[in-house]
Coordinates of C-alpha atoms and ligand atoms in Angstrom, one line a residue:
N1029 CA 19.2 -14.3 -0.7
E1030 CA 22.1 -11.9 -0.7
G1031 CA 19.9 -8.8 -0.7
M1032 CA 18.1 -9.7 2.6
A1033 CA 21.4 -9.8 4.5
N1034 CA 21.9 -6.1 3.9
P1035 CA 20.8 -4.1 7.0
K1036 CA 19.6 -1.4 4.6
E1037 CA 16.9 -3.8 3.5
K1038 CA 13.7 -4.6 5.3
T1039 CA 10.3 -5.9 4.1
F1040 CA 7.0 -4.5 5.4
S1041 CA 3.5 -5.7 5.0
F1042 CA 2.5 -2.2 3.9
V1043 CA 4.6 0.6 2.5
V1044 CA 3.1 4.0 1.9
V1045 CA 5.0 6.7 0.0
G1046 CA 4.2 10.4 0.8
G1047 CA 3.6 12.2 4.1
G1048 CA 0.8 14.4 2.8
I1049 CA -2.9 14.1 3.8
A1050 CA -3.5 11.0 1.5
G1051 CA -0.4 9.1 2.7
V1052 CA -0.8 9.9 6.4
T1053 CA -4.5 9.0 6.4
C1054 CA -3.7 5.7 4.6
V1055 CA -1.0 4.8 7.1
E1056 CA -3.4 5.5 10.0
Q1057 CA -5.9 3.1 8.6
L1058 CA -3.3 0.4 7.9
A1059 CA -1.6 0.7 11.3
S1060 CA -4.8 0.8 13.3
Q1061 CA -6.7 -1.9 11.4
I1062 CA -4.0 -4.6 11.6
P1063 CA -1.8 -3.8 14.7
S1064 CA 0.3 -6.8 14.0
A1065 CA 1.3 -5.6 10.5
D1066 CA 4.6 -3.8 9.9
V1067 CA 3.8 -0.5 8.2
A1068 CA 6.3 2.0 6.7
L1069 CA 5.7 5.5 5.6
I1070 CA 8.5 6.8 3.3
T1071 CA 8.4 10.5 2.7
A1072 CA 10.7 13.1 1.1
G1073 CA 9.7 16.1 3.1
P1074 CA 10.8 16.7 6.7
H1075 CA 7.2 16.9 8.1
I1076 CA 4.0 15.1 7.8
K1077 CA 0.4 16.3 7.6
A1078 CA -2.0 15.3 10.3
V1079 CA -5.8 15.7 10.2
T1080 CA -7.2 16.8 13.6
N1081 CA -10.7 17.8 14.9
Y1082 CA -12.4 15.9 12.1
K1083 CA -16.1 16.8 12.0
Q1084 CA -18.8 15.4 9.7
V1085 CA -20.9 18.5 8.9
S1086 CA -23.6 16.6 7.0
K1087 CA -23.8 13.2 5.4
L1088 CA -20.9 14.1 3.0
L1089 CA -19.5 17.5 3.9
E1090 CA -16.6 17.4 6.3
E1091 CA -14.5 19.9 8.2
F1092 CA -11.2 19.3 9.9
D1093 CA -8.0 21.0 11.0
V1094 CA -4.7 20.1 9.5
E1095 CA -1.4 20.3 11.2
E1096 CA 2.1 20.0 9.8
C1097 CA 4.0 18.1 12.5
P1098 CA 7.0 16.0 13.1
S1099 CA 6.6 12.3 12.1
S1100 CA 7.4 11.2 15.7
V1101 CA 3.8 12.1 16.5
L1102 CA 2.6 9.3 14.3
E1103 CA 5.2 6.8 15.4
E1104 CA 4.2 7.4 19.1
K1105 CA 0.6 6.7 18.2
F1106 CA 1.3 3.6 16.2
H1107 CA 4.0 1.2 17.5
N1108 CA 3.8 -0.9 14.3
L1109 CA 4.8 2.2 12.1
T1110 CA 8.2 3.2 10.9
V1111 CA 8.7 6.6 9.2
I1112 CA 11.5 6.9 6.8
H1113 CA 12.6 10.3 5.6
S1114 CA 13.9 9.9 2.2
A1115 CA 12.7 10.2 -1.4
V1116 CA 11.8 7.1 -3.3
K1117 CA 14.0 6.9 -6.3
S1118 CA 12.7 3.8 -8.0
L1119 CA 10.1 1.1 -7.8
H1120 CA 10.5 -2.5 -8.8
T1121 CA 7.1 -4.0 -9.0
Q1122 CA 8.4 -7.4 -10.1
S1123 CA 10.5 -7.8 -6.9
H1124 CA 8.0 -5.7 -4.8
T1125 CA 10.7 -3.3 -3.6
V1126 CA 11.3 0.4 -3.5
E1127 CA 14.7 2.1 -3.5
T1128 CA 15.3 5.4 -1.7
A1129 CA 17.6 8.3 -2.6
D1130 CA 20.0 7.2 0.1
G1131 CA 20.4 3.7 -1.2
C1132 CA 18.0 1.8 1.0
V1133 CA 15.8 -0.9 -0.4
F1134 CA 12.4 -1.8 1.2
G1135 CA 10.2 -4.7 0.3
Y1136 CA 6.4 -4.6 0.5
E1137 CA 3.5 -6.9 0.3
K1138 CA 1.2 -4.0 -0.6
L1139 CA 2.3 -0.5 -1.6
C1140 CA 0.3 2.8 -1.8
I1141 CA 1.8 5.7 -3.8
C1142 CA 0.6 9.1 -2.3
S1143 CA 3.4 11.3 -3.7
G1144 CA 1.0 14.2 -4.5
G1145 CA 1.7 16.7 -7.3
R1146 CA 3.8 19.7 -8.0
P1147 CA 2.9 23.0 -9.7
K1148 CA 2.6 22.9 -13.4
L1149 CA 4.7 26.0 -14.1
L1150 CA 4.5 28.1 -17.2
T1151 CA 8.3 27.7 -17.4
Q1152 CA 10.6 25.6 -15.3
D1153 CA 13.9 27.5 -15.5
N1154 CA 13.0 31.1 -14.8
P1155 CA 13.8 32.2 -11.2
N1156 CA 11.2 34.9 -11.5
V1157 CA 8.4 32.5 -12.2
L1158 CA 7.1 31.0 -8.9
G1159 CA 4.7 28.3 -8.0
I1160 CA 3.1 27.7 -4.6
R1161 CA 2.8 24.3 -3.2
D1162 CA 4.4 23.7 0.1
T1163 CA 5.6 25.7 3.2
D1164 CA 9.0 26.5 1.6
S1165 CA 7.5 27.8 -1.6
A1166 CA 4.9 29.9 0.3
Q1167 CA 7.7 31.4 2.4
E1168 CA 9.7 32.2 -0.7
F1169 CA 6.6 33.9 -2.2
Q1170 CA 6.0 35.9 0.9
K1171 CA 9.6 37.1 1.0
R1172 CA 9.6 38.1 -2.6
L1173 CA 6.3 39.8 -2.3
S1174 CA 7.4 42.0 0.6
K1175 CA 9.7 43.8 -1.8
A1176 CA 7.4 43.8 -4.8
K1177 CA 5.4 46.6 -6.4
R1178 CA 3.7 44.6 -9.1
I1179 CA 3.2 40.9 -9.7
V1180 CA 1.5 39.0 -12.5
V1181 CA -0.7 36.1 -11.5
V1182 CA -1.5 33.6 -14.2
G1183 CA -4.3 31.0 -13.8
N1184 CA -7.9 31.0 -12.7
G1185 CA -8.1 28.2 -10.2
G1186 CA -7.9 28.0 -6.4
I1187 CA -4.5 29.5 -5.8
A1188 CA -5.1 32.5 -8.1
L1189 CA -8.4 33.2 -6.4
E1190 CA -6.9 33.2 -3.0
L1191 CA -3.9 35.3 -3.9
V1192 CA -5.6 38.1 -5.8
Y1193 CA -7.8 38.6 -2.8
E1194 CA -5.2 38.2 0.0
V1195 CA -2.3 40.1 -1.5
E1196 CA -2.2 43.7 -0.3
G1197 CA 0.3 46.5 -0.9
C1198 CA 1.2 45.4 -4.4
E1199 CA -0.4 45.8 -7.8
V1200 CA -1.6 42.4 -9.1
V1201 CA -2.1 41.9 -12.9
W1202 CA -4.3 38.8 -13.1
A1203 CA -4.3 37.0 -16.4
I1204 CA -7.0 34.4 -17.0
K1205 CA -8.0 32.4 -20.1
D1206 CA -11.7 32.6 -19.3
K1207 CA -14.5 35.2 -19.5
A1208 CA -15.1 35.1 -15.8
I1209 CA -13.0 34.7 -12.6
G1210 CA -12.8 31.4 -10.7
N1211 CA -14.2 29.2 -13.4
T1212 CA -12.9 26.0 -11.9
F1213 CA -15.1 26.6 -8.8
F1214 CA -18.1 28.5 -10.0
D1215 CA -19.8 30.2 -12.9
A1216 CA -20.0 33.8 -14.3
G1217 CA -22.9 34.7 -12.0
A1218 CA -20.9 33.9 -8.9
A1219 CA -17.9 35.7 -10.4
Q1220 CA -20.1 38.8 -10.8
F1221 CA -21.1 38.5 -7.1
L1222 CA -17.5 38.4 -6.0
I1223 CA -15.8 40.9 -8.3
P1224 CA -16.8 44.0 -6.3
L1225 CA -14.7 42.6 -3.4
L1226 CA -11.6 42.9 -5.5
E1227 CA -12.3 46.6 -6.1
A1228 CA -13.0 47.4 -2.4
D1229 CA -10.6 47.7 0.5
K1230 CA -10.4 44.5 2.4
P1231 CA -12.5 44.3 5.6
E1232 CA -10.9 43.5 8.9
R1233 CA -10.8 39.8 9.5
A1234 CA -13.7 39.1 11.8
S1235 CA -15.8 36.3 10.4
P1236 CA -15.1 32.9 11.9
C1237 CA -13.4 30.3 9.8
K1238 CA -15.9 28.1 8.2
R1239 CA -13.7 25.5 6.6
P1240 CA -10.9 23.2 7.4
R1241 CA -8.1 25.2 9.1
Y1242 CA -4.5 24.7 8.2
T1243 CA -1.7 25.3 10.7
T1244 CA 2.0 25.0 10.5
E1245 CA 4.0 24.0 13.5
E1246 CA 6.3 27.0 13.8
S1247 CA 8.9 25.3 15.9
A1248 CA 9.4 22.5 13.5
P1249 CA 12.7 23.2 11.8
S1250 CA 13.0 22.8 8.1
C1251 CA 15.6 20.1 8.4
G1252 CA 16.4 16.8 7.0
S1253 CA 16.0 16.4 3.3
G1254 CA 16.9 20.0 2.4
P1255 CA 15.3 22.6 0.2
T1256 CA 15.2 20.5 -3.0
E1257 CA 12.8 17.9 -1.5
A1258 CA 9.3 19.0 -2.0
G1259 CA 7.1 18.9 1.1
S1260 CA 3.3 18.3 1.2
A1261 CA 0.8 20.6 -0.4
L1262 CA -0.5 23.5 1.5
G1263 CA -4.2 23.5 2.1
P1264 CA -7.1 25.4 3.7
D1265 CA -6.1 28.7 5.3
W1266 CA -2.4 28.4 4.4
H1267 CA -2.3 32.2 4.1
E1268 CA -4.0 32.9 7.4
G1269 CA -0.8 32.8 9.4
I1270 CA 1.4 34.7 7.0
V1271 CA 1.3 38.3 5.9
L1272 CA 0.9 38.7 2.2
R1273 CA 1.9 42.3 1.8
G1274 CA 3.9 44.0 -0.9
A1275 CA 6.1 47.1 -0.8
E1276 CA 3.3 49.7 -1.7
Q1277 CA 0.8 51.5 0.5
V1278 CA -2.3 50.2 -1.2
S1279 CA -4.9 47.7 -0.2
H1280 CA -6.2 46.0 -3.3
R1281 CA -5.2 46.9 -6.8
V1282 CA -6.1 44.1 -9.2
L1283 CA -5.9 44.6 -13.0
L1284 CA -7.8 41.8 -14.7
Q1285 CA -6.9 40.6 -18.1
Y1286 CA -9.6 38.3 -19.4
Q1287 CA -9.5 35.7 -22.1
C1288 CA -5.8 35.7 -22.7
E1289 CA -2.8 33.5 -22.2
V1290 CA 0.9 34.1 -21.8
E1291 CA 2.6 34.5 -25.2
K1292 CA 6.1 35.1 -24.0
I1293 CA 8.1 35.8 -20.8
F1294 CA 11.3 37.8 -21.2
T1295 CA 13.9 39.7 -19.1
S1296 CA 14.7 43.4 -19.2
E1297 CA 17.8 42.7 -21.3
E1298 CA 15.8 40.8 -23.8
L1299 CA 13.3 43.7 -23.9
L1300 CA 16.0 46.3 -24.5
N1301 CA 17.5 44.1 -27.2
S1302 CA 14.2 44.0 -29.0
P1303 CA 13.4 47.4 -30.3
Q1304 CA 9.9 46.5 -31.5
Q1305 CA 8.9 45.8 -27.8
T1306 CA 7.7 48.8 -25.8
V1307 CA 5.9 48.8 -22.5
G1308 CA 5.6 52.5 -21.8
P1309 CA 7.7 54.8 -19.6
E1310 CA 8.8 52.0 -17.3
N1311 CA 10.5 50.2 -20.2
G1312 CA 13.4 48.0 -19.0
S1313 CA 13.0 48.8 -15.3
W1314 CA 11.4 45.5 -14.2
P1315 CA 13.2 42.2 -13.8
I1316 CA 10.7 40.3 -15.9
Y1317 CA 8.1 41.1 -18.6
V1318 CA 5.0 39.1 -19.6
Q1319 CA 3.5 39.4 -23.0
L1320 CA -0.1 38.3 -23.2
T1321 CA -2.0 37.0 -26.2
N1322 CA -4.3 40.1 -25.9
G1323 CA -1.3 42.2 -27.0
N1324 CA -0.6 43.7 -23.6
T1325 CA 2.8 43.4 -22.0
F1326 CA 3.4 44.0 -18.3
G1327 CA 6.7 44.4 -16.4
C1328 CA 6.6 43.0 -12.9
D1329 CA 8.8 41.8 -10.0
F1330 CA 7.8 38.2 -10.5
V1331 CA 5.2 36.0 -12.0
V1332 CA 3.0 33.5 -10.0
S1333 CA 2.2 30.5 -12.1
A1334 CA -1.0 29.3 -10.5
T1335 CA -1.8 27.0 -13.4
G1336 CA -2.6 23.6 -11.8
V1337 CA -0.6 20.6 -10.7
V1338 CA 1.1 17.6 -12.3
P1339 CA 1.1 14.3 -10.5
N1340 CA 4.5 13.2 -9.1
T1341 CA 4.8 9.9 -10.9
E1342 CA 8.4 10.0 -12.3
P1343 CA 10.2 7.9 -9.8
F1344 CA 7.7 5.1 -10.1
L1345 CA 7.4 4.8 -13.9
H1346 CA 10.8 3.4 -15.0
S1347 CA 10.7 -0.3 -15.9
N1348 CA 7.0 -0.6 -14.7
K1349 CA 3.9 -0.6 -16.8
F1350 CA 1.6 1.8 -15.0
A1351 CA -1.5 2.9 -17.0
L1352 CA -1.5 6.8 -16.9
A1353 CA -4.5 9.0 -17.4
D1354 CA -4.5 12.0 -19.7
D1355 CA -3.7 14.3 -16.9
G1356 CA -0.6 12.3 -16.0
G1357 CA -2.1 10.7 -12.9
L1358 CA -1.7 7.0 -12.0
Q1359 CA -5.0 5.4 -13.1
V1360 CA -6.8 3.7 -10.2
D1361 CA -9.8 1.5 -10.2
D1362 CA -12.7 1.5 -7.7
H1363 CA -10.4 -0.2 -5.1
M1364 CA -7.7 2.5 -5.6
M1365 CA -5.5 -0.1 -7.3
T1366 CA -3.2 0.9 -10.1
S1367 CA -2.5 -1.3 -13.1
E1368 CA 0.5 -2.9 -11.3
Q1369 CA -0.1 -5.7 -9.0
D1370 CA -0.3 -4.9 -5.2
V1371 CA 0.3 -1.2 -6.0
Y1372 CA -2.4 1.3 -4.9
A1373 CA -2.4 5.1 -5.2
A1374 CA -4.4 7.9 -3.5
G1375 CA -4.6 11.7 -3.5
D1376 CA -3.2 14.2 -6.0
V1377 CA -1.0 11.6 -7.7
C1378 CA -3.8 9.4 -8.9
T1379 CA -6.7 9.7 -11.4
A1380 CA -10.0 8.1 -10.4
C1381 CA -10.7 5.9 -13.5
W1382 CA -13.7 3.9 -12.3
E1383 CA -17.1 4.7 -13.6
H1384 CA -18.0 7.6 -11.4
S1385 CA -21.3 8.2 -9.8
P1386 CA -23.3 10.7 -11.9
L1387 CA -22.9 13.3 -9.1
W1388 CA -19.2 12.9 -8.3
Q1389 CA -16.0 14.2 -10.0
Q1390 CA -12.4 14.2 -9.0
M1391 CA -10.8 17.5 -8.1
R1392 CA -7.4 17.6 -6.6
L1393 CA -8.5 18.7 -3.1
W1394 CA -7.6 18.2 0.5
T1395 CA -10.9 16.5 1.3
Q1396 CA -10.5 14.0 -1.6
A1397 CA -6.9 13.3 -0.6
R1398 CA -8.2 12.3 2.9
Q1399 CA -11.1 10.3 1.5
M1400 CA -8.9 8.4 -1.0
G1401 CA -6.1 7.7 1.5
W1402 CA -8.7 6.4 4.0
Y1403 CA -10.4 4.2 1.4
A1404 CA -7.1 3.0 -0.1
G1405 CA -6.0 1.9 3.4
R1406 CA -9.2 0.0 3.9
C1407 CA -9.0 -1.7 0.5
M1408 CA -5.4 -2.8 1.2
V1409 CA -6.4 -4.4 4.5
A1410 CA -9.5 -6.0 2.9
H1411 CA -7.4 -7.5 0.1
L1412 CA -4.7 -8.8 2.5
L1413 CA -7.4 -10.5 4.5
S1414 CA -9.3 -11.6 1.4
E1415 CA -12.4 -9.7 2.5
P1416 CA -14.8 -8.0 0.1
I1417 CA -15.0 -4.2 0.0
E1418 CA -17.4 -1.8 -1.7
L1419 CA -16.7 1.7 -3.1
D1420 CA -17.2 4.1 -0.2
F1421 CA -20.3 6.3 0.0
C1422 CA -18.1 9.5 0.0
F1423 CA -17.6 9.0 -3.8
E1424 CA -21.4 9.2 -4.4
L1425 CA -21.6 12.9 -4.3
F1426 CA -19.0 15.6 -4.8
S1427 CA -18.9 18.0 -1.9
H1428 CA -16.4 20.7 -0.9
I1429 CA -16.5 23.5 1.7
T1430 CA -14.0 26.2 1.2
K1431 CA -13.7 30.0 1.5
F1432 CA -13.1 32.5 -1.2
F1433 CA -12.9 36.3 -0.7
S1434 CA -13.9 35.7 2.9
Y1435 CA -17.1 34.0 1.9
K1436 CA -18.0 30.5 2.9
V1437 CA -18.3 28.5 -0.4
V1438 CA -20.1 25.1 -0.6
L1439 CA -20.0 23.1 -3.8
L1440 CA -22.2 20.1 -4.3
G1441 CA -22.5 17.5 -7.1
K1442 CA -22.4 18.9 -10.7
F1443 CA -22.1 22.4 -9.3
N1444 CA -21.2 23.8 -12.7
G1445 CA -23.4 21.6 -14.7
Q1446 CA -20.3 19.6 -15.6
G1447 CA -20.9 17.0 -18.3
L1448 CA -24.6 17.8 -18.5
G1449 CA -24.5 19.6 -21.8
P1450 CA -27.6 21.7 -22.5
N1451 CA -29.6 19.2 -20.6
H1452 CA -30.0 21.2 -17.4
E1453 CA -31.6 24.4 -16.0
L1454 CA -30.4 26.8 -13.3
L1455 CA -32.2 28.6 -10.5
V1456 CA -30.3 31.5 -9.0
R1457 CA -30.9 33.7 -6.0
C1458 CA -28.5 36.5 -5.3
T1459 CA -28.4 39.2 -2.7
K1460 CA -25.5 41.6 -3.4
G1461 CA -22.8 41.5 -0.7
Q1462 CA -24.6 38.7 1.2
E1463 CA -25.2 35.5 -0.7
Y1464 CA -25.3 33.7 -4.0
V1465 CA -27.3 30.5 -4.4
K1466 CA -27.3 28.5 -7.6
V1467 CA -29.1 25.2 -8.1
V1468 CA -28.5 22.9 -11.1
L1469 CA -31.6 20.9 -12.1
S1470 CA -31.7 18.1 -14.6
G1471 CA -35.0 16.5 -15.5
G1472 CA -36.5 18.3 -12.5
R1473 CA -34.1 16.8 -10.1
M1474 CA -31.4 18.7 -8.2
V1475 CA -27.9 17.6 -9.4
G1476 CA -25.7 20.3 -8.1
A1477 CA -25.4 23.6 -6.1
V1478 CA -23.1 26.5 -5.4
L1479 CA -23.7 28.2 -2.1
I1480 CA -21.8 31.4 -1.3
G1481 CA -22.3 33.1 2.0
E1482 CA -24.1 31.9 5.2
T1483 CA -27.0 30.3 3.3
D1484 CA -27.6 27.4 5.7
L1485 CA -28.9 25.4 2.8
E1486 CA -26.1 22.9 2.4
E1487 CA -27.7 20.0 4.4
T1488 CA -31.1 20.3 2.8
F1489 CA -29.7 20.6 -0.7
E1490 CA -27.4 17.7 -0.1
N1491 CA -30.4 15.6 0.9
L1492 CA -32.4 16.8 -2.2
I1493 CA -29.5 15.8 -4.4
L1494 CA -29.0 12.4 -2.7
N1495 CA -32.7 11.5 -2.8
Q1496 CA -33.2 12.7 -6.3
M1497 CA -36.7 13.9 -5.5
D1498 CA -38.7 15.4 -8.4
L1499 CA -38.7 19.1 -7.7
T1500 CA -40.8 20.2 -10.7
P1501 CA -43.9 21.0 -8.6
Y1502 CA -42.0 23.5 -6.5
G1503 CA -40.6 25.5 -9.5
E1504 CA -38.8 28.7 -8.4
E1505 CA -40.3 28.5 -4.9
L1506 CA -37.4 26.3 -4.2
L1507 CA -35.3 29.4 -3.8
N1508 CA -37.9 31.7 -2.3
P1509 CA -36.1 33.3 0.6
N1510 CA -39.4 33.7 2.5
I1511 CA -39.9 29.9 2.7
D1512 CA -38.0 27.9 5.3
I1513 CA -36.9 25.2 2.9
E1514 CA -35.9 22.9 5.7
D1515 CA -39.5 22.7 7.0
Y1516 CA -40.8 22.5 3.5
F1517 CA -39.1 19.2 2.8
D1518 CA -39.5 17.7 6.3
Ligands
FAD2314 C1 -1.6 26.8 -1.9 C2 -2.5 25.6 -1.9 C3 -3.8 25.8 -1.3 C4 -4.7 24.8 -1.3 N1 -5.9 25.0 -0.7 C5 -6.8 24.0 -0.6 C6 -8.0 24.2 0.0 O1 -8.3 25.3 0.5 N2 -8.9 23.2 0.1 C7 -8.6 22.0 -0.5 O2 -9.4 21.0 -0.4 N3 -7.4 21.7 -1.1 C8 -6.5 22.7 -1.2 N4 -5.3 22.5 -1.8 C9 -5.1 21.2 -2.4 C10 -4.6 20.2 -1.3 O3 -3.7 20.7 -0.5 C11 -4.1 18.9 -2.0 O4 -5.1 18.4 -2.9 C12 -3.8 17.8 -1.0 O5 -3.0 18.3 0.0 C13 -3.1 16.7 -1.7 O6 -2.6 15.8 -0.8 P1 -1.7 14.5 -1.2 O7 -1.4 13.8 0.1 O8 -2.2 13.8 -2.3 O9 -0.3 15.2 -1.7 P2 0.8 16.1 -1.0 O10 0.2 16.9 0.1 O11 1.5 16.8 -2.2 O12 1.8 15.1 -0.4 C14 2.7 14.4 -1.1 C15 3.8 13.9 -0.2 O13 4.6 13.0 -0.9 C16 6.0 13.2 -0.7 N5 6.7 12.8 -1.9 C17 6.6 13.2 -3.1 N6 7.5 12.5 -3.9 C18 8.1 11.6 -3.1 C19 9.0 10.5 -3.4 N7 9.5 10.3 -4.6 N8 9.4 9.8 -2.3 C20 8.9 10.0 -1.1 N9 8.0 11.0 -0.8 C21 7.6 11.7 -1.8 C22 6.0 14.7 -0.4 O14 7.2 15.1 0.4 C23 4.7 14.9 0.4 O15 4.9 14.6 1.7 C24 -4.4 23.5 -1.9 C25 -3.1 23.3 -2.5 C26 -2.2 24.4 -2.5 C27 -0.9 24.1 -3.1
NAI2315 N1 -9.9 26.6 -1.7 C1 -9.6 25.6 -2.4 O1 -10.3 24.6 -2.5 C2 -8.3 25.6 -3.1 C3 -7.8 24.5 -3.8 N2 -6.6 24.5 -4.4 C4 -6.2 23.3 -5.1 O2 -4.7 23.3 -5.2 C5 -4.3 22.8 -6.5 C6 -3.5 23.9 -7.2 O3 -4.2 25.1 -7.4 P1 -4.1 25.9 -8.8 O4 -2.7 25.9 -9.3 O5 -4.9 27.1 -8.6 O6 -4.8 24.8 -9.8 P2 -6.3 24.7 -10.4 O7 -6.3 23.4 -11.1 O8 -7.4 25.0 -9.4 O9 -6.4 25.9 -11.5 C7 -5.5 26.0 -12.6 C8 -5.9 27.2 -13.5 O10 -4.9 27.5 -14.4 C9 -5.4 27.7 -15.7 N3 -4.3 27.3 -16.6 C10 -3.8 26.1 -16.8 N4 -2.8 26.2 -17.7 C11 -2.7 27.5 -18.1 C12 -1.8 28.3 -18.9 N5 -0.8 27.7 -19.6 N6 -2.0 29.6 -19.0 C13 -3.0 30.2 -18.3 N7 -3.8 29.6 -17.5 C14 -3.7 28.2 -17.3 C15 -6.6 26.7 -15.7 O11 -7.5 27.2 -16.7 C16 -7.2 26.9 -14.3 O12 -7.9 28.1 -14.3 C17 -5.6 22.5 -7.2 O13 -5.8 21.1 -7.1 C18 -6.7 23.3 -6.5 O14 -7.9 22.6 -6.6 C19 -5.8 25.6 -4.3 C20 -6.2 26.7 -3.6 C21 -7.4 26.8 -2.9

């Protein structure tokens, strides 16, 4: 075998691609479960993500810190692990090999693709349209913001929600398709609860962090693969350590544009050459203009396209027959296996295509990347040892703890009545400035909840959702603030 004589070739029992949360968690499982197995982590970025201080808050809610650190930390911990810093260029499922950008070829018995996603930008080739994904793109955003007087943020998901609240000293025009803010995470009622915070000055940061904390190791140099290689996705609290301040002396100034999309993006030259376009007295003075479908046009320093992610699948597709989901993710079954033999996938790159529990849905989140990476590792080991394995309990109920507008936010199950049609009812309790509690009931049973603020209800509600108790007899008493619900259901 000519190939095997090449020193640039080596075969491992397990190869994992991607040094984000999914890949690192997967590798940790593999390396610790079979210490005699050779494990390789191939990653394009210079750093890896490590989960630390993992804490199970309740049966399914979890909290942890995340550190961006040099890969040597992992290699010191697991002597059977080799970390290779290079981008995978192609995959040959027939020969069970991957080829990296620097011409090395690595064989595998079992492979897990954890290459994450990248921002789905409104336009790819405009330097004034930015996406935020990794440390480099966040730093670029911060640098551009420091000189900016007005930015346009497009999108209504996690990144947009965080930015419009965090950015100070710069006018933010926020363009959303929907009738209410934050519709990927909650409903119009919760949006009403949060909106006043956009209009007020930001309070001093005092409240303790109630969700996974994200840290970046400052001393770690941005070396190795260079600026074109994307690093891992940022995550919880990515903006805590950096100042998101523009060039103006204002706290918040957010101008919301509801129910609209971007019609056209053009430069000041294009604007001046198009006499029918006018945008008021500032005509032509901004580097970029955004025309919205509601007829308004805004000039700004730059646009943030916070419009979701696309899975990083390209290097793996050529000459293979992966089944792809509608969102572009690699389809995986209930053992995290793709449609190609011995190839698994986890995290943002994959789409969970097994028959989901009625109370779970996939969202491209930090916690799910960790859970999928962990479970994929366990499945790979079980299959290698020909042992049976069942779908992990964490996929029974969707659960997410995060923080928006400085409030703790807990989402459980079908928190927005997803997929329930008209077949559900809502109970809501709201105390302005303090808390917002929404319960989704279907057939008298709790199937989801949104908890904003320090409600202390998450554990009880999680139990009520898991045990599917008939709550009809309790009616609206369920949310009566004068009843200690924990005692009630003891
Ligand atoms: C700004 C921001 C804020 C967020 N905030 C939260 C939050 O508060 N809570 C939450 O739950 N989630 C949050 N998320 C989402 C969360 O960060 C992601 O869902 C999660 O990190 C995905 O992990 P992953 O391991 O699948 O992918 P990634 O972290 O994207 O890692 C992919 C890895 O693969 C490598 N790679 C890619 N292509 C190749 C290749 N061809 N060859 C080799 N290596 C490759 C990359 O270098 C990277 O190391 C946020 C995301 C962003 C961008
Ligand atoms: N606290 C948290 O849990 C956070 C989670 N994240 C995660 O990071 C990832 C990236 O975040 P986002 O980019 O905010 O993605 P997202 O998937 O959360 O939201 C994308 C938003 O963009 C909108 N959109 C899509 N195409 C559009 C278009 N052409 N024009 C206008 N609007 C459009 C969608 O309607 C949606 O509101 C997501 O997976 C998200 O869940 C990000 C930040 C915080």
